[in-house]
Short mmCIF file of C-alpha atoms in Angstrom, two decimals:
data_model
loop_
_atom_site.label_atom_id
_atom_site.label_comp_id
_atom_site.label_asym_id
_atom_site.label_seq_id
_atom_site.Cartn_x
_atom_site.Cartn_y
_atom_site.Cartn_z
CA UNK A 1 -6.86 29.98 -4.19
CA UNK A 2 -10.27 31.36 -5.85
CA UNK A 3 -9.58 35.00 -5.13
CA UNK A 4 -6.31 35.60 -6.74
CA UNK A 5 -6.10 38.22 -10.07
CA UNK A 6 -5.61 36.06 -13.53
CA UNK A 7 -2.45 38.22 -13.94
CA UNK A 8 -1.19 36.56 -10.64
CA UNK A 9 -2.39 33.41 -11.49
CA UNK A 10 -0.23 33.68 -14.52
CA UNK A 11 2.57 34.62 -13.40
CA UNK A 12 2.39 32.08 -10.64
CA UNK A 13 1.86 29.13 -13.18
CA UNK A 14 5.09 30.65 -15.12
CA UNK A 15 7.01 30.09 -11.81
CA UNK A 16 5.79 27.01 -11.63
CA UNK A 17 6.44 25.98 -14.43
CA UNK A 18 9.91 27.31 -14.93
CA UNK A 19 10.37 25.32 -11.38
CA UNK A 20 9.12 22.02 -12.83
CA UNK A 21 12.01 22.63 -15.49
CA UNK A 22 14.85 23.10 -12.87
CA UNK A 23 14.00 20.15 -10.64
CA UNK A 24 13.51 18.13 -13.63
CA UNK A 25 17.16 18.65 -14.27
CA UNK A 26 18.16 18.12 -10.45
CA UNK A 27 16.69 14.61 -10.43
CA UNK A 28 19.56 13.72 -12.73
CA UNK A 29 22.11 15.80 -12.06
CA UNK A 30 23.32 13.82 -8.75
CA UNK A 31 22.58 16.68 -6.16
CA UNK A 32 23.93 15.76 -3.12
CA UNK A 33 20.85 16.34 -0.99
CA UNK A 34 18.35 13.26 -0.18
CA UNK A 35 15.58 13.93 -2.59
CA UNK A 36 18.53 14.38 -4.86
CA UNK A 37 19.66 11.12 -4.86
CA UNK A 38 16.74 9.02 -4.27
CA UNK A 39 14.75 10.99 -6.60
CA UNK A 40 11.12 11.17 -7.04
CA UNK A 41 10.76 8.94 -10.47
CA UNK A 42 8.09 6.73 -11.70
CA UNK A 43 7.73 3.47 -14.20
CA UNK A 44 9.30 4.32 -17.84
CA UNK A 45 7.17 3.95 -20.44
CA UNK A 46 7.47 0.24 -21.14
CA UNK A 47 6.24 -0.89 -17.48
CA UNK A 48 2.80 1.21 -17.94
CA UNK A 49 2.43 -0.13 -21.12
CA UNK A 50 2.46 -3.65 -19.12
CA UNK A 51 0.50 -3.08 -16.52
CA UNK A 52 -3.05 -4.33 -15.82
CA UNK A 53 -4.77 -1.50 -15.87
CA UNK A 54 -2.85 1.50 -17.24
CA UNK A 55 -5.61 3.95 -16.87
CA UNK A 56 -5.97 5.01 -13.17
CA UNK A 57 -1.72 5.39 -13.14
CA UNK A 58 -1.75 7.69 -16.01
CA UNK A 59 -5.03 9.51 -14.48
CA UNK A 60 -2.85 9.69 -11.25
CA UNK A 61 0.31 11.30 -13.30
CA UNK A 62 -2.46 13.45 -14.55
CA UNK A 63 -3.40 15.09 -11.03
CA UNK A 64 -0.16 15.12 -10.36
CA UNK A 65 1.28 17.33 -13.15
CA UNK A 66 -1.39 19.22 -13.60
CA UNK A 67 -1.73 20.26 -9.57
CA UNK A 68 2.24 20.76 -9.58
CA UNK A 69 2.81 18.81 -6.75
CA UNK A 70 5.98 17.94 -6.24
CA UNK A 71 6.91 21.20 -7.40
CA UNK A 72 4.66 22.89 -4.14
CA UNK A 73 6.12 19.75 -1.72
CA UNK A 74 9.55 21.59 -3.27
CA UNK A 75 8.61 24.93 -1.96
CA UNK A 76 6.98 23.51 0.90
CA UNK A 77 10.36 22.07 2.37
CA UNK A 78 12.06 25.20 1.56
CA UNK A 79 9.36 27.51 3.19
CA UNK A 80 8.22 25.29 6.12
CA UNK A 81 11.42 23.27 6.76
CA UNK A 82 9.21 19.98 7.01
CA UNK A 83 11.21 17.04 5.22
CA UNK A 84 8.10 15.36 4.51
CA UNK A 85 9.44 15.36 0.45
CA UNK A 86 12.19 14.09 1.59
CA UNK A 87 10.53 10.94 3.74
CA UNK A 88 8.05 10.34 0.36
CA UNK A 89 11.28 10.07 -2.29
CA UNK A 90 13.06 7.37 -0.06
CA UNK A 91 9.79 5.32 0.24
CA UNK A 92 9.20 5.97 -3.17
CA UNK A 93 12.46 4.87 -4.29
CA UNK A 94 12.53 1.50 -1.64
CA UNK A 95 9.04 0.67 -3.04
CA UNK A 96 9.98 1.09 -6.73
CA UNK A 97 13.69 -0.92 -6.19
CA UNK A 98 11.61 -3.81 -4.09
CA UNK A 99 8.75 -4.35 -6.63
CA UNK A 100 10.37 -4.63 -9.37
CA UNK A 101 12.86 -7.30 -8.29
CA UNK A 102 9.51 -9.36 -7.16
CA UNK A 103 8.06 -8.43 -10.56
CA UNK A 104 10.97 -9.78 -12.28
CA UNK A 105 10.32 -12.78 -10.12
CA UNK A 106 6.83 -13.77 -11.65
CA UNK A 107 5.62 -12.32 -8.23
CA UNK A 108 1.71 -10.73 -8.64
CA UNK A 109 2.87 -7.29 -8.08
CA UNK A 110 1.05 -3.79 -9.51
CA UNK A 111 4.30 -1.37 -10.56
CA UNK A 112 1.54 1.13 -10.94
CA UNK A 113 -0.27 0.98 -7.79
CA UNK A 114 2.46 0.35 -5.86
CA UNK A 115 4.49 3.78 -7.74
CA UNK A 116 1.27 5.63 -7.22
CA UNK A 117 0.96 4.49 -3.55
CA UNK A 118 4.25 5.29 -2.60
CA UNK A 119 4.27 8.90 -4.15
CA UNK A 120 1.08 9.57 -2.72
CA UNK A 121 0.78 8.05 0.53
CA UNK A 122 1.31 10.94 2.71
CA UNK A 123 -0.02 13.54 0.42
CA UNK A 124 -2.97 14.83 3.19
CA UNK A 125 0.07 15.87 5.25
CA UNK A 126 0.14 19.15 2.73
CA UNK A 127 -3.69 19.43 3.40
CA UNK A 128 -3.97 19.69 7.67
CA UNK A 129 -4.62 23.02 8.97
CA UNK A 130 -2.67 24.60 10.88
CA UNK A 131 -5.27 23.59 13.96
CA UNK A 132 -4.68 20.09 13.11
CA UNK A 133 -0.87 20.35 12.89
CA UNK A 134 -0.10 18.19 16.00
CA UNK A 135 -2.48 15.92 14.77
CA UNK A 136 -1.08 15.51 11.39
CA UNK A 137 0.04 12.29 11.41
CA UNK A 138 -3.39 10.73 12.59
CA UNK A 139 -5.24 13.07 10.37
CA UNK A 140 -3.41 12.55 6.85
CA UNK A 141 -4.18 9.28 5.91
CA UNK A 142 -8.14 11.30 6.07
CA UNK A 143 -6.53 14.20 3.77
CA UNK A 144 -5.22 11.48 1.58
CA UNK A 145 -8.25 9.40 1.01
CA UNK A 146 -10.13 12.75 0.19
CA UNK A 147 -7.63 13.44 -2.22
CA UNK A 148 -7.57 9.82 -4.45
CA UNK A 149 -11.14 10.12 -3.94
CA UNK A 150 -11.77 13.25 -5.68
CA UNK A 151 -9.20 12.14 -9.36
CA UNK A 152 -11.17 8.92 -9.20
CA UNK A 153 -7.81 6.78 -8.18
CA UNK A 154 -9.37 4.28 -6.18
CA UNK A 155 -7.17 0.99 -5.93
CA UNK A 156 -3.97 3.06 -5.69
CA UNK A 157 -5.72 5.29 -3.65
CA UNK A 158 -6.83 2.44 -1.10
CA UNK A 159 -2.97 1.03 -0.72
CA UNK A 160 -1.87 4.89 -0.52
CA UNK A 161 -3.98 5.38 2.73
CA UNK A 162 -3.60 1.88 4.80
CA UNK A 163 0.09 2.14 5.25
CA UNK A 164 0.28 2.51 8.62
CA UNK A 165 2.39 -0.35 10.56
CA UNK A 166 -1.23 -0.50 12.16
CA UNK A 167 -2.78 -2.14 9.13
CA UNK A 168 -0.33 -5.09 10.10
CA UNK A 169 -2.73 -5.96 12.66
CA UNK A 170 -4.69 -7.54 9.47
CA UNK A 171 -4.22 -11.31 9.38
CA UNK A 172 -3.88 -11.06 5.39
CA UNK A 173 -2.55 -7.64 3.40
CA UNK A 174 -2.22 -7.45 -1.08
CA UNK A 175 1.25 -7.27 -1.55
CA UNK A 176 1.63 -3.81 -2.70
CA UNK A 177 0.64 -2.92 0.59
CA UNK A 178 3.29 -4.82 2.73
CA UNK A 179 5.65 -3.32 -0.11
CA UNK A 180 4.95 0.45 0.84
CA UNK A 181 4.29 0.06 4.84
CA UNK A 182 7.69 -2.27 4.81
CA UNK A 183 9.43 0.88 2.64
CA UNK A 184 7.46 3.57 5.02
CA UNK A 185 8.89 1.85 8.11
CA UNK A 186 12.44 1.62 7.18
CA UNK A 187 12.70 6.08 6.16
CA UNK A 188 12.94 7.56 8.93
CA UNK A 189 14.04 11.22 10.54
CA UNK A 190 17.29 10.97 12.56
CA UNK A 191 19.33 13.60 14.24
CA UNK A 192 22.41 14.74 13.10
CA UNK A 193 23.83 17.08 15.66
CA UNK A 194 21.67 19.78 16.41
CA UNK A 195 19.98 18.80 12.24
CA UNK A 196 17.05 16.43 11.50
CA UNK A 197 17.74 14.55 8.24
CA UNK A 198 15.71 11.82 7.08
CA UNK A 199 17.70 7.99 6.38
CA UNK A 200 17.18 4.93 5.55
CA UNK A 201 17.69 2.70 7.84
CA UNK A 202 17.63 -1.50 7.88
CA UNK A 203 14.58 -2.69 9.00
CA UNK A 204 16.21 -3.40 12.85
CA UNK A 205 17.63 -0.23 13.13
CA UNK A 206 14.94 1.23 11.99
CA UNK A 207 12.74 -0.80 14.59
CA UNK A 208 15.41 -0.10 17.11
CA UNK A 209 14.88 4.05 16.50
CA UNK A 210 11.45 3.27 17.05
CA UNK A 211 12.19 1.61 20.47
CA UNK A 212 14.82 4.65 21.43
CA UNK A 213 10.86 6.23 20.99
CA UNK A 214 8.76 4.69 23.15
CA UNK A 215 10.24 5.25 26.70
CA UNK A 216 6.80 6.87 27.94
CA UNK A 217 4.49 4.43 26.43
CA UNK A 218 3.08 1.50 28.33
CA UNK A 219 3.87 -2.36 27.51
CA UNK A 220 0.80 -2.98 25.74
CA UNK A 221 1.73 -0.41 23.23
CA UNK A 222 5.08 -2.18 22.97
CA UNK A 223 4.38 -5.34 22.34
CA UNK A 224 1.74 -3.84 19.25
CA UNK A 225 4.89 -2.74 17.55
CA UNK A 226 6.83 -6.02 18.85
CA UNK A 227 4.14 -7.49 17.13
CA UNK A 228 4.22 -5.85 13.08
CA UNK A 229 7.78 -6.05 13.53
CA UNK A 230 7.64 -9.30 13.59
CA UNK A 231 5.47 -9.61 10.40
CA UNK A 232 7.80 -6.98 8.56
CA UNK A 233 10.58 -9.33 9.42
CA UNK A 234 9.07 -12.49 7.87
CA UNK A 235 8.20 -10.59 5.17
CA UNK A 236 11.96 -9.43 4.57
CA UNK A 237 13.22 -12.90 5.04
CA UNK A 238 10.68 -14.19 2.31
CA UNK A 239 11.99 -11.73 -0.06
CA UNK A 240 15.25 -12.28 0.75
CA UNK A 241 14.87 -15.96 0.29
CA UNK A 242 13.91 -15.09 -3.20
CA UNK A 243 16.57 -13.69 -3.80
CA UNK A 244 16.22 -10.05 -3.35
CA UNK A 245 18.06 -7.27 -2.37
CA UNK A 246 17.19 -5.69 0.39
CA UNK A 247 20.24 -3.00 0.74
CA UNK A 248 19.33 0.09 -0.90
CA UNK A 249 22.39 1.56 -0.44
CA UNK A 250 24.21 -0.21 -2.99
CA UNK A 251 20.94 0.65 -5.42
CA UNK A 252 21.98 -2.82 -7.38
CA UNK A 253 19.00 -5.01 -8.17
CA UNK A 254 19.57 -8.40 -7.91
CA UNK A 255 19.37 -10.19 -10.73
CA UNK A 256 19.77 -13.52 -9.18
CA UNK A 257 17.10 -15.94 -8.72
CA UNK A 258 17.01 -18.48 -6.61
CA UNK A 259 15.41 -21.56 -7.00
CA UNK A 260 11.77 -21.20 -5.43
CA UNK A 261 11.13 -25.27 -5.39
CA UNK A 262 13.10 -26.31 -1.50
CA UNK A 263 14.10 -29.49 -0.89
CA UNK A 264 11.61 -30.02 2.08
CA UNK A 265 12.77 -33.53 2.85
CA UNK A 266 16.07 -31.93 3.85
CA UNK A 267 15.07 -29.65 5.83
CA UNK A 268 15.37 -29.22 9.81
CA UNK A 269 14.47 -27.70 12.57
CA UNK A 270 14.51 -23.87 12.19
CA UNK A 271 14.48 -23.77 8.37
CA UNK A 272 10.84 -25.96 8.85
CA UNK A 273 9.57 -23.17 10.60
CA UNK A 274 10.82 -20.42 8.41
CA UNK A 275 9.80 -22.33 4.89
CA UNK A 276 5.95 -23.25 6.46
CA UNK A 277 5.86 -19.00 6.99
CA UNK A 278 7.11 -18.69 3.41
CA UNK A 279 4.44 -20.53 2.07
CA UNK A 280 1.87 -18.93 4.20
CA UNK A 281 3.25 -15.88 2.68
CA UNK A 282 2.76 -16.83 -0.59
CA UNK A 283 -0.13 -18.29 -0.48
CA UNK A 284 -1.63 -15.35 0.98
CA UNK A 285 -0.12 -13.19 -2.14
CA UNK A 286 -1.40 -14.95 -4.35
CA UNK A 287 -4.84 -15.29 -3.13
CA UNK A 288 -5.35 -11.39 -2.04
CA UNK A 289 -4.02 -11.09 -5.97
CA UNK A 290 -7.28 -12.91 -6.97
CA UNK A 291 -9.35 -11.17 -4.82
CA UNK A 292 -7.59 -7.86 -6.05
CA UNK A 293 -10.34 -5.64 -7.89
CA UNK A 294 -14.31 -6.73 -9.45
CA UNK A 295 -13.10 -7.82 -12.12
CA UNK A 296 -10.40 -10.64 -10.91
CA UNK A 297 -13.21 -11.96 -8.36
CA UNK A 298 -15.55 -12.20 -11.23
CA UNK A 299 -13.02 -14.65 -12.92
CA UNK A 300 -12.62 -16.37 -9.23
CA UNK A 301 -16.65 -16.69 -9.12
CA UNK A 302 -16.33 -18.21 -12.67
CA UNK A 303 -14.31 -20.78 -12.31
CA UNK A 304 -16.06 -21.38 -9.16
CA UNK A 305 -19.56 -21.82 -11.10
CA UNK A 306 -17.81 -24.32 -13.49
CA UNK A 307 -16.81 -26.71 -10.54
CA UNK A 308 -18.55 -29.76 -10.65
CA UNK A 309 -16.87 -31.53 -8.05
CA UNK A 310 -18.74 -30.28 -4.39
CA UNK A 311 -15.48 -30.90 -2.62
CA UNK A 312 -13.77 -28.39 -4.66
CA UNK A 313 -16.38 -25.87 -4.29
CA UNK A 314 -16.67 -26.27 -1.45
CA UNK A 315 -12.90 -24.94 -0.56
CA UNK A 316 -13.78 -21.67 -2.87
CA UNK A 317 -16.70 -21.30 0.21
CA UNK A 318 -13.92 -21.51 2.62
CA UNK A 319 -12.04 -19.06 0.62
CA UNK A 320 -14.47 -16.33 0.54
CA UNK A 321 -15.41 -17.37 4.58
CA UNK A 322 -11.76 -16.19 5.93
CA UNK A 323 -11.14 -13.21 3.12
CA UNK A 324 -14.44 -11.59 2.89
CA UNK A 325 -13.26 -9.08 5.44
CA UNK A 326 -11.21 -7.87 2.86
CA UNK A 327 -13.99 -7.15 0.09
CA UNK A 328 -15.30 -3.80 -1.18
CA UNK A 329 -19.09 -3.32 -0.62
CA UNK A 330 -19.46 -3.71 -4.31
CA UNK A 331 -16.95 -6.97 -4.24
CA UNK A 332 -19.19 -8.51 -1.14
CA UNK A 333 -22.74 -7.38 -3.03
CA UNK A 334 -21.06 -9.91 -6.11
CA UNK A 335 -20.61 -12.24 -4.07
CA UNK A 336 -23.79 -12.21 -2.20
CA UNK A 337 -25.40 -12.86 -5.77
CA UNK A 338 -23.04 -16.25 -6.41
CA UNK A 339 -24.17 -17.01 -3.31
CA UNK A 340 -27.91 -17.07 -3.69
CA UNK A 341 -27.65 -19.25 -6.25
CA UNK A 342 -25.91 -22.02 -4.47
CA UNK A 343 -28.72 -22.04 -2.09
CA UNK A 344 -30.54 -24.53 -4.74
CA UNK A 345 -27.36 -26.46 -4.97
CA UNK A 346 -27.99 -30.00 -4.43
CA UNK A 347 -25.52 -31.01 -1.96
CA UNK A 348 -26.52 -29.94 1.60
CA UNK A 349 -22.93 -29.35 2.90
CA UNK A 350 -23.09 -26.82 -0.20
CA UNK A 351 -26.56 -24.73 0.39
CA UNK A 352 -25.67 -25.01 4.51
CA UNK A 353 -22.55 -23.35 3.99
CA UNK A 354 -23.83 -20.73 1.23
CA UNK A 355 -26.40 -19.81 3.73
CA UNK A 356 -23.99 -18.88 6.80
CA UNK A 357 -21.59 -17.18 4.13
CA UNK A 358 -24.67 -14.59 3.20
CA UNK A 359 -25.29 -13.89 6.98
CA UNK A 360 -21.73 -13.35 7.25
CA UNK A 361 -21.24 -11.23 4.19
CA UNK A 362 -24.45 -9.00 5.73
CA UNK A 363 -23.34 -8.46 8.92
CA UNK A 364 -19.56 -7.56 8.04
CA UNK A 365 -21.33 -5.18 4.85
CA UNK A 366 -20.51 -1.71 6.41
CA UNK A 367 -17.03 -0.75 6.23
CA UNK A 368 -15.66 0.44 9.36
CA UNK A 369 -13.70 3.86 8.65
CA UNK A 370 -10.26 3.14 10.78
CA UNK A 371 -8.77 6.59 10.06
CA UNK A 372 -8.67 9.51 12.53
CA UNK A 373 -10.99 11.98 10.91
CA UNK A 374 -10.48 15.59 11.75
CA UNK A 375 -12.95 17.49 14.53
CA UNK A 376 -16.31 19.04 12.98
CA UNK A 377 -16.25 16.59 10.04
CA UNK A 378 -19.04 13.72 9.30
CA UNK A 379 -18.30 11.14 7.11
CA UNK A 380 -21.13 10.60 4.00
CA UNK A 381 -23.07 7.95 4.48
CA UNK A 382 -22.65 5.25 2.06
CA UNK A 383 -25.10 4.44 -0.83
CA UNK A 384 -25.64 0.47 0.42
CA UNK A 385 -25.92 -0.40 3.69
CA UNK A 386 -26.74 -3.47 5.67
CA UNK A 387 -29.67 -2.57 6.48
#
């Protein structure tokens, strides 16, 4: 607020201040309410010092601390009654106890984006008018967005916003997004007499509250969610077959691994099936891992440019012909340049190929904004377009 006195502002920053202090000591002082024990914590100091790139997770801790957020979600839920706080703590805390039993797996997981994602994934809700309230959760993932996009957060920003079960509908996902929209499904509100209180539930019950849900909404609609279920599911049973736990209850994290090279040969009916989906799933990880920012493709087009067998590169063409949906403008305008040069290649297969990819890569440039925007509101055009 702009038009407030200094002595107010003041005196409210001493309140909030002296707040941070108290719910600092609540986080570990086993209060028996939800945000009490699935508190709102992030990586210690020895996992940012280990991640990839450090700087947009501290510069999100920044905005963070020096807004007072949590501290106004605090007096949000006490003034409003909305258990949104309570909803972001138990993904936050599912998303934090997931990733870092796949980290300790040698699984190609950010502990930053995914800590920054979770804590900040339905951050717009605080920033809907009061106009928009019934609208609120179409319009926050907008809200959001706005809100990474002004701190200059953009990789955690971009998980933070897609994790609606919608996003599913994507034939390939990084995996620190099908860690927060699997943790987002599975917290959910549930009534408790004539009291809401938020759980968290397994993912079937969880899918099964969501069922209870729909008894207005046409088939179609049901067989959508029929649909991501069925992805979140495959995804559960992959980490489960690493050896992962699931149950948050028990807060334990598995320490076990099991061995990740199957006997194949063995193998029979259903287990086939399941292990062929567990590869997929892999393979998918690991490849959306190399595609994950400019600077990892830049490696990718590297290695790429060293290949001197036209068979091989010609697989990295096929590579970049079923992911380029998932490039940045800036990613696909890289691209486009390793591109042009292969139209001298000498291999026809090669230039053919390189040729279709740029037409491609042109037509699929613009990024299509999925979100709900709110009413009144234009979106800026971008700087590049296709045209």
């Amino acid at each position: 607020v702009k038009d407030i006195s200094d002595n107010c502002r003041k005196a409210f920053l001493f309140y909030l201040e002296i707040l941070r202090v108290i719910l600092k000591f609540q986080k570990s002082s086993g209060d028996p309410t939800f945000h009490g024990k699935y508190p709102l914590n992030f990586l210690t100091s020895e996992e940012k010092n280990k991640l990839e790139n450090p700087a947009e997770y501290k510069r999100f801790l920044k905005a963070l601390n020096d807004e007072y957020i949590y501290e106004m979600m605090k007096l949000s839920q006490e003034v409003l009654k909305f258990n949104t706080l309570d909803h972001i703590c138990g993904v936050n805390w599912i998303t934090l106890f997931i990733g870092r039993q796949l980290y300790n797996r040698g699984l190609p997981v950010d502990l930053g984006r995914i800590s920054g994602a979770a804590a900040g994934h339905d951050i717009g809700k605080y920033g809907c008018k009061d106009i928009e309230a019934e609208r609120t959760p179409y319009l926050h993932y907008y809200y959001t967005d706005m809100w990474f996009k002004k701190h200059n957060i953009p990789y955690i920003g971009h998980i933070a916003v897609n994790h609606s079960v919608w996003d599913l509908e994507l034939e390939n996902l990084p995996l620190e997004s099908l860690i927060l929209i699997y943790s987002d499904f599975r917290v959910k509100n549930t009534n408790n007499g004539p009291k809401v209180e938020m759980r968290i539930f397994s993912l079937k019950d969880s899918f099964q509250v969501i069922l209870d849900k729909l008894d207005n909404v046409d088939e179609k609609k049901r067989k959508r969610y029929y649909r991501v279920y069925e992805k979140l599911k495959d995804f559960e049973d992959y980490m489960i077959n690493l050896g992962v736990n699931v149950d948050v209850e028990n807060k334990e994290i598995s320490s076990c691994k099991k061995d990740r090279k199957p006997h194949y040969p063995l193998m029979q009916g259903q287990e086939v099936i399941q292990n062929i989906k567990f590869l997929s799933i892999e393979h998918n990880i690991n490849l959306m891992h190399e595609l994950r920012d400019v600077s990892s493709l830049n490696s990718l087009l590297e290695l790429a440019r060293s290949e001197k067998d036209w068979n091989n590169l010609r697989e990295y063409l096929q590579i970049f012909n079923e992911y380029s949906t998932y490039l940045t403008q800036k990613q696909k305008m890289i691209t486009l340049r390793y591109l042009y040069e292969q139209l001298t290649h000498p291999e026809d297969e090669i230039r053919r190929r390189s040729a279709k990819l740029i037409g491609l890569l042109i037509t699929s440039f613009d990024e299509d904004y999925r979100k709900e925007i709110p009413q009144n509101v234009t979106l800026k055009p971008p700087a590049i377009t296709s045209v």
